[in-house]
Short mmCIF file of C-alpha atoms in Angstrom, two decimals:
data_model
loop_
_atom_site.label_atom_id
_atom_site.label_comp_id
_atom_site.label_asym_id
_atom_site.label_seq_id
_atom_site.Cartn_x
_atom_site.Cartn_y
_atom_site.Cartn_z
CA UNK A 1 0.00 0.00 0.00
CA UNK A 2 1.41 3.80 -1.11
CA UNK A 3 1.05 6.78 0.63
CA UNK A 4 2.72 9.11 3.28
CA UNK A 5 3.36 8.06 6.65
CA UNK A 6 1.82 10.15 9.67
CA UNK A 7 4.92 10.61 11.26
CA UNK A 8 5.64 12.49 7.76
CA UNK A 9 1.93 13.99 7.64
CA UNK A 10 2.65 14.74 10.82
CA UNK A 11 5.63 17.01 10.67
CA UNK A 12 4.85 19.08 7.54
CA UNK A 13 1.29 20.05 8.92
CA UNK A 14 3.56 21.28 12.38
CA UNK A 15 6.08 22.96 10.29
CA UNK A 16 2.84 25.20 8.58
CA UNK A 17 3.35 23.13 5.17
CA UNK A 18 -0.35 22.11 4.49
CA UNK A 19 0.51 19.60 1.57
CA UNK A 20 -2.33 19.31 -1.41
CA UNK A 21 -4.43 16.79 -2.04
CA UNK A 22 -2.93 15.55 -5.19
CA UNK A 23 -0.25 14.47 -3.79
CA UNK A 24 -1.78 11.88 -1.09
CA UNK A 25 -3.18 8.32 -1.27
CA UNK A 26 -4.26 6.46 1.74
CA UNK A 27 -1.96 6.84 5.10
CA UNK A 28 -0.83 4.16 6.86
CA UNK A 29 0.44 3.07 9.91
CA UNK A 30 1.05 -0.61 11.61
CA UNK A 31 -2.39 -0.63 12.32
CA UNK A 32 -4.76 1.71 10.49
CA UNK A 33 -5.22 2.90 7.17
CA UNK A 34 -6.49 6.69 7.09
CA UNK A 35 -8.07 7.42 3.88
CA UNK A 36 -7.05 11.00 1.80
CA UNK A 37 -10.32 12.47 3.19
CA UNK A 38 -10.00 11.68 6.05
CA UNK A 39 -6.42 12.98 6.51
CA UNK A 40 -7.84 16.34 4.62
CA UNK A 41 -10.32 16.76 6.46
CA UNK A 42 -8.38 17.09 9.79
CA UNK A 43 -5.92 19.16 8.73
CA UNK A 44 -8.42 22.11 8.99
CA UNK A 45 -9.55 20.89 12.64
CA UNK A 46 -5.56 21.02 13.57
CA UNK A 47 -4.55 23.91 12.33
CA UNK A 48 -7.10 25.75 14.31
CA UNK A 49 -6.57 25.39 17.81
CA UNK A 50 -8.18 28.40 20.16
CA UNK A 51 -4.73 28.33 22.14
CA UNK A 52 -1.22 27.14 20.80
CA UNK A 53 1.41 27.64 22.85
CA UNK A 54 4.90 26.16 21.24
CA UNK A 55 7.27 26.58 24.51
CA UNK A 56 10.32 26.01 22.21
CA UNK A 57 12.03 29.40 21.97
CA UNK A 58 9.78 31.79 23.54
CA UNK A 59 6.50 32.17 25.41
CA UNK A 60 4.26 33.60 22.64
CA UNK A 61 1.12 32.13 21.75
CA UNK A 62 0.65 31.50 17.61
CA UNK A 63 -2.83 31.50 18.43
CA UNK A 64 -4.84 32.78 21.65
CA UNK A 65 -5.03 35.84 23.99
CA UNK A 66 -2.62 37.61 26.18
CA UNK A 67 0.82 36.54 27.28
CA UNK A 68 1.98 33.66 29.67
CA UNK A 69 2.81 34.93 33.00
CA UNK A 70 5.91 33.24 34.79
CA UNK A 71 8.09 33.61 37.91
CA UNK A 72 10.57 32.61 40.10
CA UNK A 73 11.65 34.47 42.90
CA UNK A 74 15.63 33.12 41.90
CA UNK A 75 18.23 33.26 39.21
CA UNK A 76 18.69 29.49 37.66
CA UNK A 77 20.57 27.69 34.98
CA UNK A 78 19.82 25.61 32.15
CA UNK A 79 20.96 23.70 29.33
CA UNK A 80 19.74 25.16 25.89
CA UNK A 81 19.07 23.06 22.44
CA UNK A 82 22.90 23.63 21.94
CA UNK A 83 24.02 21.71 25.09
CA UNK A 84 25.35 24.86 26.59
CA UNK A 85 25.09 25.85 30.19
CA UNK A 86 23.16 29.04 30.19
CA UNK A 87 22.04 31.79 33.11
CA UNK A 88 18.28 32.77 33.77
CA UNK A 89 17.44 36.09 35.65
CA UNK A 90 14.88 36.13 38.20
CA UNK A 91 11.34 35.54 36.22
CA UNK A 92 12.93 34.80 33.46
CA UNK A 93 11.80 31.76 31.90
CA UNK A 94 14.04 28.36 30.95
CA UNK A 95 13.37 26.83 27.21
CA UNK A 96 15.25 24.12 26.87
CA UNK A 97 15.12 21.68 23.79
CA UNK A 98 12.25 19.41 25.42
CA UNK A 99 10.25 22.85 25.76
CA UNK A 100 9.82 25.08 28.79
CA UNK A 101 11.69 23.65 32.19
CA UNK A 102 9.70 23.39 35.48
CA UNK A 103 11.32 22.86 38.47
CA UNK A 104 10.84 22.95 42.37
CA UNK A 105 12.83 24.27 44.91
CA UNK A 106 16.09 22.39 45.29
CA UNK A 107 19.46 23.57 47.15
CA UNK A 108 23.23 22.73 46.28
CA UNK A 109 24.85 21.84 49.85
CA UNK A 110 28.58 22.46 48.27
CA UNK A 111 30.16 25.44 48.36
CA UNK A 112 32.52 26.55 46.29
CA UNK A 113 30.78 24.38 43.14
CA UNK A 114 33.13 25.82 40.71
CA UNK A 115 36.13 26.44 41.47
CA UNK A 116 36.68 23.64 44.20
CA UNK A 117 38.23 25.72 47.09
CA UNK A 118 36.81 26.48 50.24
CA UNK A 119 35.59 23.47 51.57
CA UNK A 120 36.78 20.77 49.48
CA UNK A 121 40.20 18.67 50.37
CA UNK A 122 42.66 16.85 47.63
CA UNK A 123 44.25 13.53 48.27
CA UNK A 124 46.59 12.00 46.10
CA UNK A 125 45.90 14.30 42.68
CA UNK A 126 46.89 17.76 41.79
CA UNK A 127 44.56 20.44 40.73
CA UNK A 128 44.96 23.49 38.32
CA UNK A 129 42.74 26.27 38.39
CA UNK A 130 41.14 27.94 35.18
CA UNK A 131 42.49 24.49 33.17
CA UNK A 132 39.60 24.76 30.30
CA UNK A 133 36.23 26.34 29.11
CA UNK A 134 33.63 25.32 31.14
CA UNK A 135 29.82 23.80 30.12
CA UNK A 136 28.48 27.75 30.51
CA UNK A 137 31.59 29.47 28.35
CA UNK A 138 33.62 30.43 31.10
CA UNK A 139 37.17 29.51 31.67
CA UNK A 140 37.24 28.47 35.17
CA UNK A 141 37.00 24.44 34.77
CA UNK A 142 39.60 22.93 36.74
CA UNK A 143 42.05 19.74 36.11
CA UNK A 144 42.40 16.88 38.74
CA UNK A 145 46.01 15.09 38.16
CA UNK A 146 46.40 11.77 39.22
CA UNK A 147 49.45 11.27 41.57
CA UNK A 148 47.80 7.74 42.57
CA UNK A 149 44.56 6.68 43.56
CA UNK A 150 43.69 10.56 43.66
CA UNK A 151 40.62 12.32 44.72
CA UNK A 152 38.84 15.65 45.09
CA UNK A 153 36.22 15.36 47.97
CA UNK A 154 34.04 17.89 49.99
CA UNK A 155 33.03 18.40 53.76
CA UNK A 156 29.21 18.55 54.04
CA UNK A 157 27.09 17.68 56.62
CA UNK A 158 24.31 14.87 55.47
CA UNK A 159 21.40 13.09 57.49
CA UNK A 160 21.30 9.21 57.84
CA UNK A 161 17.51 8.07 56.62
CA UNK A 162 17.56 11.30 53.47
CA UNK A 163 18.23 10.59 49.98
CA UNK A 164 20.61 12.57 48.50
CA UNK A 165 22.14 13.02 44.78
CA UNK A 166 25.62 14.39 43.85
CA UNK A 167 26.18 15.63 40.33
CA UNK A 168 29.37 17.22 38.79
CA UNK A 169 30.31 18.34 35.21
CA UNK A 170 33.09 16.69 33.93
CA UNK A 171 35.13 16.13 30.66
CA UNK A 172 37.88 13.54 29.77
CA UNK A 173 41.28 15.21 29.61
CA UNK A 174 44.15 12.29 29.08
CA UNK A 175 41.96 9.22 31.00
CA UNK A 176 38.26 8.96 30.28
CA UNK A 177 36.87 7.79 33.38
CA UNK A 178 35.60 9.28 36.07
CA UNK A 179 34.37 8.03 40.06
CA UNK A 180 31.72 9.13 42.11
CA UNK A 181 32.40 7.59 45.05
CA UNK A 182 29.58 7.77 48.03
CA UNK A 183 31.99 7.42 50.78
CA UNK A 184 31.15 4.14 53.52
CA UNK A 185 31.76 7.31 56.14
CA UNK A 186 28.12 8.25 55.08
CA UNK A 187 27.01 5.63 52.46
CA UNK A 188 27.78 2.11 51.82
CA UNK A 189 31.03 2.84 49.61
CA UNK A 190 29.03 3.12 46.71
CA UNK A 191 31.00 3.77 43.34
CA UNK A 192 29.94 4.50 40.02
CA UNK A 193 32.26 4.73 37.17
CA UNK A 194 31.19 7.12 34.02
CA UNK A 195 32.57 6.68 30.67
CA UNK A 196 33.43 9.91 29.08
CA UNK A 197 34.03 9.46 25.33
CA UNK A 198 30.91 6.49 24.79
CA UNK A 199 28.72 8.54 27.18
CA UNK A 200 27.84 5.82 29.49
CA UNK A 201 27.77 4.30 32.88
CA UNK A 202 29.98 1.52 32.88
CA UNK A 203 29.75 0.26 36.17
CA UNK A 204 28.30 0.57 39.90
CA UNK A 205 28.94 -1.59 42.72
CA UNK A 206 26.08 -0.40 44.90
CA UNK A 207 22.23 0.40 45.19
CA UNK A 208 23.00 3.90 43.76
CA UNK A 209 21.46 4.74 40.53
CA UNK A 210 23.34 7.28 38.33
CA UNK A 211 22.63 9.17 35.24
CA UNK A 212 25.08 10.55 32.79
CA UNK A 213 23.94 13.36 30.33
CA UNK A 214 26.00 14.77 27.00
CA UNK A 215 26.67 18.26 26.63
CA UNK A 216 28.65 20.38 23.69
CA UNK A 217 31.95 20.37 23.74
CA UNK A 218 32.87 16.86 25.32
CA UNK A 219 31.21 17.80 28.63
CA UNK A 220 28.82 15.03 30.29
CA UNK A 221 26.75 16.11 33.64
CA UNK A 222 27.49 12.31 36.01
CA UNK A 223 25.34 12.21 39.10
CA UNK A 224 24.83 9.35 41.60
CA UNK A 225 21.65 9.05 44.06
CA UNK A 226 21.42 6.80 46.93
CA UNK A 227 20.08 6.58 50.69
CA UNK A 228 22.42 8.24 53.05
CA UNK A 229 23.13 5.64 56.00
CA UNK A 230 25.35 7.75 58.56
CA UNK A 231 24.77 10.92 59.78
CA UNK A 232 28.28 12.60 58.93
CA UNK A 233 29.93 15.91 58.25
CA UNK A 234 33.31 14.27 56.40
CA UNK A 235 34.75 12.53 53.24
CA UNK A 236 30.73 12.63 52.08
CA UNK A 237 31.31 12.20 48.29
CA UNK A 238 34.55 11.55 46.47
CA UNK A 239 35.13 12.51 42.59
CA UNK A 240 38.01 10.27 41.39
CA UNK A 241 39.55 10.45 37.72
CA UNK A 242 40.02 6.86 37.01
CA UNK A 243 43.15 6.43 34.94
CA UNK A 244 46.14 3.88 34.46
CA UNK A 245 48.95 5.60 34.53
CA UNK A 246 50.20 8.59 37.38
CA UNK A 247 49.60 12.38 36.05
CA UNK A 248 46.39 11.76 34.12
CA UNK A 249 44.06 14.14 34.32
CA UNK A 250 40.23 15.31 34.22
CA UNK A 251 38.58 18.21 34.25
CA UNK A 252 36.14 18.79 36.43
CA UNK A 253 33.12 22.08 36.80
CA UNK A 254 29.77 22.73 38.47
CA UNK A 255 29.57 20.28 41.81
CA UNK A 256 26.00 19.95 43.53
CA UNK A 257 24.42 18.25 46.47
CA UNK A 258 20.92 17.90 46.61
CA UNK A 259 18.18 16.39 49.52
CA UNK A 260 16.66 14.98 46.26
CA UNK A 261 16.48 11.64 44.46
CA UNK A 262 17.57 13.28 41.53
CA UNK A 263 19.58 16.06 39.94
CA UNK A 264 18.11 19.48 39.27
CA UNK A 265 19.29 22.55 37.12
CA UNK A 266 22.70 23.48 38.14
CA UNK A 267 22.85 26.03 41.06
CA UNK A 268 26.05 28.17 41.70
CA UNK A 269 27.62 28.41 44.83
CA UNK A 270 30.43 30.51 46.40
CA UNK A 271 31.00 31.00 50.21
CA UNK A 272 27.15 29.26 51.13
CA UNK A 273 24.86 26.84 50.07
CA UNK A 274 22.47 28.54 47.04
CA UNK A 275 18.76 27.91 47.04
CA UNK A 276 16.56 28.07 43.44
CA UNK A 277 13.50 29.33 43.77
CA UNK A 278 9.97 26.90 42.07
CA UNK A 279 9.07 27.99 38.32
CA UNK A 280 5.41 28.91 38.01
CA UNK A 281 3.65 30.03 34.99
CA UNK A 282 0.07 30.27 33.63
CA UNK A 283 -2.44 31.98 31.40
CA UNK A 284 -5.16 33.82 31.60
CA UNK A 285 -8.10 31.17 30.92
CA UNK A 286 -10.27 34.27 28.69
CA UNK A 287 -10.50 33.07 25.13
CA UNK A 288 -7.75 30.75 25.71
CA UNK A 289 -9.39 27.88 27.42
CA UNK A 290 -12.59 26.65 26.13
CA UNK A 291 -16.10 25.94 28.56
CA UNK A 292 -14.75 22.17 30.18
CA UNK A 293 -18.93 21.23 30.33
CA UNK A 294 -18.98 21.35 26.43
CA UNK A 295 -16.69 19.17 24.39
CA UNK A 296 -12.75 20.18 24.11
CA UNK A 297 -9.34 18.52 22.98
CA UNK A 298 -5.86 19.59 25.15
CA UNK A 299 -2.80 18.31 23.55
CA UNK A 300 0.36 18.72 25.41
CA UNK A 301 4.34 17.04 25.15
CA UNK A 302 5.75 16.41 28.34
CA UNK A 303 8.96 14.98 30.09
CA UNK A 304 8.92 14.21 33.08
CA UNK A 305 12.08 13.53 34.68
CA UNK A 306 11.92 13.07 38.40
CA UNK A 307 10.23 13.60 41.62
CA UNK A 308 10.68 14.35 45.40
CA UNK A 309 8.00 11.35 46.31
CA UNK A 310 5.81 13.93 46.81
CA UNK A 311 2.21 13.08 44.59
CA UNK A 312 0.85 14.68 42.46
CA UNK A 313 4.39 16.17 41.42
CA UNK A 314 3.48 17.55 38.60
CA UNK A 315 0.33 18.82 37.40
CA UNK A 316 -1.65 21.04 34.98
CA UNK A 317 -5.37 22.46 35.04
CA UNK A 318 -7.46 25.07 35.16
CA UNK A 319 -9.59 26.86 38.04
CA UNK A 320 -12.31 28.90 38.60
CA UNK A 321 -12.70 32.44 40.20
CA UNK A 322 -12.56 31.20 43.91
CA UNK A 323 -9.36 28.31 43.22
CA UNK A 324 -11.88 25.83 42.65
CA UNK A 325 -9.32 23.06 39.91
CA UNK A 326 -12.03 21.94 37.36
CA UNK A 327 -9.27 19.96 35.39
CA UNK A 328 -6.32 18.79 36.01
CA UNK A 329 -3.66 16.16 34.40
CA UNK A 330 -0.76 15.19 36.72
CA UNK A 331 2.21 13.00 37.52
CA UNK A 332 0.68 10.14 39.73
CA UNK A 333 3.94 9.10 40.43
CA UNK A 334 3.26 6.78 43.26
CA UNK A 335 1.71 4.72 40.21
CA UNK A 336 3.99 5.77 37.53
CA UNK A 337 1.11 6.72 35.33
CA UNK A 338 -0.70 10.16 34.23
CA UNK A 339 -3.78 11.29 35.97
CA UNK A 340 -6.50 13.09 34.39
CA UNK A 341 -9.62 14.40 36.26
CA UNK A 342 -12.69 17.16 35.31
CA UNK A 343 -14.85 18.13 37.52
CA UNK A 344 -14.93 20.60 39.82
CA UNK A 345 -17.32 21.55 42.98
CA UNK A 346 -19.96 18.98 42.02
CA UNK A 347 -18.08 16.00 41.30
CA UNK A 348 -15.02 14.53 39.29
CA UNK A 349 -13.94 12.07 36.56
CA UNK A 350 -11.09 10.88 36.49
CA UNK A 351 -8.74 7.76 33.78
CA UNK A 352 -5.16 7.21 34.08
CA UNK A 353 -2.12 5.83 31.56
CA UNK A 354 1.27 4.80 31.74
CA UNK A 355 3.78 7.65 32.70
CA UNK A 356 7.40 6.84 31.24
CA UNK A 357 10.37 8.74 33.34
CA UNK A 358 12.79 10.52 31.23
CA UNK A 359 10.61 10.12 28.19
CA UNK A 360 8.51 12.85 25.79
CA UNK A 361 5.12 12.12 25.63
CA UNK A 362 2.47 13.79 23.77
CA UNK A 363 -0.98 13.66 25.53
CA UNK A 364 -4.00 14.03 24.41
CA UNK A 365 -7.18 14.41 26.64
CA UNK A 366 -10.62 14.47 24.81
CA UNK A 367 -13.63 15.42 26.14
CA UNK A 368 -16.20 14.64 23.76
CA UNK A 369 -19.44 15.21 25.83
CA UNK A 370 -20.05 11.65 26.95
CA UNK A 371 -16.43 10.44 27.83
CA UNK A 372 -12.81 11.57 28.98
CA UNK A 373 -10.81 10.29 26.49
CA UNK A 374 -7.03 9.69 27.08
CA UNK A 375 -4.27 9.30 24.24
CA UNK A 376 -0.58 8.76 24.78
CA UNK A 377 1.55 9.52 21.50
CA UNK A 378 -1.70 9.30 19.75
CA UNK A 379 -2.98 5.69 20.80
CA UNK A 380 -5.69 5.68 22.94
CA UNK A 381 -5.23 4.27 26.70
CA UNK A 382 -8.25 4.89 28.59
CA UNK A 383 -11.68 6.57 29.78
CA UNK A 384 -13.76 7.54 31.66
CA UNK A 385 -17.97 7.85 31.90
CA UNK A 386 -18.84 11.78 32.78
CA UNK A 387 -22.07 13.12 33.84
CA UNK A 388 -21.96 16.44 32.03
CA UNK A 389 -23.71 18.00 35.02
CA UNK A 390 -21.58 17.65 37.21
CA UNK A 391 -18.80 19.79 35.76
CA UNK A 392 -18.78 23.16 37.25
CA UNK A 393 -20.38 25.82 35.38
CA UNK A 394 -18.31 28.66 37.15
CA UNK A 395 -16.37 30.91 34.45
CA UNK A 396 -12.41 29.39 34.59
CA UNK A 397 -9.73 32.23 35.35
CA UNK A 398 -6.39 30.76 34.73
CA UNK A 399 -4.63 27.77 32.86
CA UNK A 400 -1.17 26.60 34.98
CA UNK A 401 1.22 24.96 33.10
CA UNK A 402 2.44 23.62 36.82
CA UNK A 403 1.12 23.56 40.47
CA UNK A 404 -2.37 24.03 42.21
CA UNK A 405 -2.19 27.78 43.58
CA UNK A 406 -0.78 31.01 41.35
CA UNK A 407 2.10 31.44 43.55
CA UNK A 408 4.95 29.74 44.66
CA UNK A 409 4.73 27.94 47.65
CA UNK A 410 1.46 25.54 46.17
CA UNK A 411 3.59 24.29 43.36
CA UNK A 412 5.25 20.49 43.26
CA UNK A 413 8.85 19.77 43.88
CA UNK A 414 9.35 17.66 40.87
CA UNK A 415 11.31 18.41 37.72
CA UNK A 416 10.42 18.35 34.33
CA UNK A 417 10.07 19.95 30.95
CA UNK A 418 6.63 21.52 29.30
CA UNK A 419 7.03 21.20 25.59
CA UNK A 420 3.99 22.53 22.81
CA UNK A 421 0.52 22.66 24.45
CA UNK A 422 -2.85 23.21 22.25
CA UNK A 423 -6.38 23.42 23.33
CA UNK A 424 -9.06 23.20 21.38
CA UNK A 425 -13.03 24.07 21.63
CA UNK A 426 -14.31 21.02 20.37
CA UNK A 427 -13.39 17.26 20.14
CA UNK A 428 -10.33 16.02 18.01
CA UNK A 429 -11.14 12.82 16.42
CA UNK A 430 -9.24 9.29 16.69
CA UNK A 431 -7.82 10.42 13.41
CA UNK A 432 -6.96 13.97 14.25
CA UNK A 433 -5.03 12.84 17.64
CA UNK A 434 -2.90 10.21 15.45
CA UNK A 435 -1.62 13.37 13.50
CA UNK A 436 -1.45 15.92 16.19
#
């Protein structure tokens, strides 16, 4: 069978390329066949969403009213489509190449994080300052020399019982390996080895899980999480360059400590621990969000990337004048799945489907005046029965792209990315989702 894929479809109706008619037969995929018309016909339904919002490299809307409002009450960091470290000024927001970051409050316990003085002790290795441009452009990395068996390692006080994740920039210099080393003084000696030229973690001897994640220029971001087991205020966490022969070196940048079980944006510290602030951002609901008691699509992509066990810890919706949510679709990660719910004062609805960590997924929920429809990278998963009257009737004020509250201390701890997000005032069909 001829014809043009949807993944193809797909990408030239996103890109603004409407393609014409001639030029299609049926569309295909594994399991469906989509006829011409049928593709044709959605194509108008698509392109007319009553709010897009792309999140790539800005916060304008190509379609809907008024401008996204976002804070945080802190500078922050992030890495942009480049792989480059970059600086955010307070309220400013964080695009990222997965769409618009979210984050929680998170603190780096290490001073010092760049250039590895006050606080942190050598054993064994030799360290030059200013050695090499650094993941943000700077020139401050540092080089650890191996004089045998060294290691760079920092006094911090941790709690026995808390989970805690270390994370450091590094970058092969003459060996390729590199240690994070969860000293038995506060851990159980757990060591993870990163390899720095294939990008991978190439062994761990421990519980600890570890993630290691490519930057430009040769630099990977290598973190380690694991239970702490000793309350402790020495030899916490040991970075090790792992090489064969004595004088091989590493560099090394950007050192952070975190209560979490994972790592967040990196946070700068000089003489005292550094808290970031929580992202928040929303809309105003006006003419952006359609009536929720009368059919309506919402397509969003979303990564989600980790969580402080906190549930939900991550969430969108929408809420009336006095707070009341009406909808909402969140992280349930106590179940690893997505949540979706409408409702309101009078009553609520609610289906669920799988939530993958670390992946994109585009969902889709459908409301299409009988049932809440759920799609997941445009197959459909599940739904849900609603009784139209009970969805409150009470004008909606604002859309949140994260949190319950509009302001700062409502919003979840958890950490991911926000990437294209379309509503629509009426019901997408099977066929439409599948090419969203």
């Amino acid at each position: 069978m001829t014809g043009y894929s949807l993944k193809e479809i797909s990408k030239q109706l996103n890109s603004g390329s409407i393609p014409n008619a001639a030029n299609y037969g049926n569309v295909y995929t594994k399991d469906e066949v989509y006829t011409k018309d049928e593709v044709l016909g959605s194509f108008g339904n698509l392109s007319s969403p009553l709010l897009d919002l792309p999140l790539k490299n800005s916060l304008a809307m190509k379609a809907g009213v008024g401008d996204v409002t976002f804070t945080r009450a802190s500078t922050a960091t992030y890495i942009d489509r480049y792989g480059v470290l970059q600086y955010a000024a307070i309220d400013e927001s964080r695009l990222e190449k997965d769409g618009m970051l979210i984050e929680g409050t998170s603190t780096n316990l290490y001073l010092q994080s760049s250039d590895f003085i006050s606080g942190w002790v050598l054993n064994g290795a030799t360290k030059t300052q200013n050695a090499t441009t650094a993941p943000d452009g700077s020139n401050n990395a540092i080089s650890l020399a191996d004089n045998g068996n060294g290691f760079i390692t920092h006094t911090t006080s941790v709690t026995a019982g808390v989970t805690y994740t270390t994370s450091i920039f590094a970058k092969a210099g003459t060996t390729n390996k590199v240690w994070i080393n969860l000293h038995p003084t506060s851990w159980s000696g757990d060591i993870v080895v990163f390899d720095l030229t294939l990008g991978t973690i190439t062994s761990s001897n421990s519980s600890a899980t570890a993630t290691i994640t490519e930057l430009a220029d040769g630099w990977y971001r290598c973190s380690a999480t694991d239970v702490c087991t000793t309350t402790a205020t020495t030899q916490n966490v040991r970075l090790n360059s792992v090489g064969t022969n004595i004088g091989e070196t590493i560099y090394f940048w950007g050192a952070q400590l975190e209560a979490l079980p994972f790592a967040t944006s990196y946070i700068p510290t000089t003489t005292t621990a550094v808290t970031r602030a929580i992202d928040f951002g929303y809309i105003q609901a006006t003419n952006n969000i359609p009536a929720l008691y009368e059919p309506f699509t919402m397509v969003t992509e979303h990564t989600y990337n980790g969580t402080d066990g906190a549930a939900p810890v991550d969430q969108f919706n929408s809420v009336n004048a006095a707070g009341v949510t009406i909808f909402y679709c969140r992280c349930d990660t106590a179940n690893a799945r997505y949540s979706v719910n409408i409702g309101g004062v009078a009553g609520t609805t609610s289906t669920t489907g799988s939530l993958v960590v670390g992946e994109t997924t585009k969902l889709a929920v459908v409301y299409d005046g009988t049932y809440l429809n759920l799609y997941l990278n445009g197959v459909f998963i599940n739904k849900a029965i609603v009784t139209n009257s009970s969805i409150s009737r009470e004008p909606l004020t604002v859309f949140k792209l994260n949190g319950w509250s509009i302001d700062s201390t409502s919003s979840p701890a958890g950490l991911s990315n926000r990437g294209s997000t379309k509503w629509y005032d009426f019901a997408l069909t099977p066929t439409e989702i599948a090419l969203a």
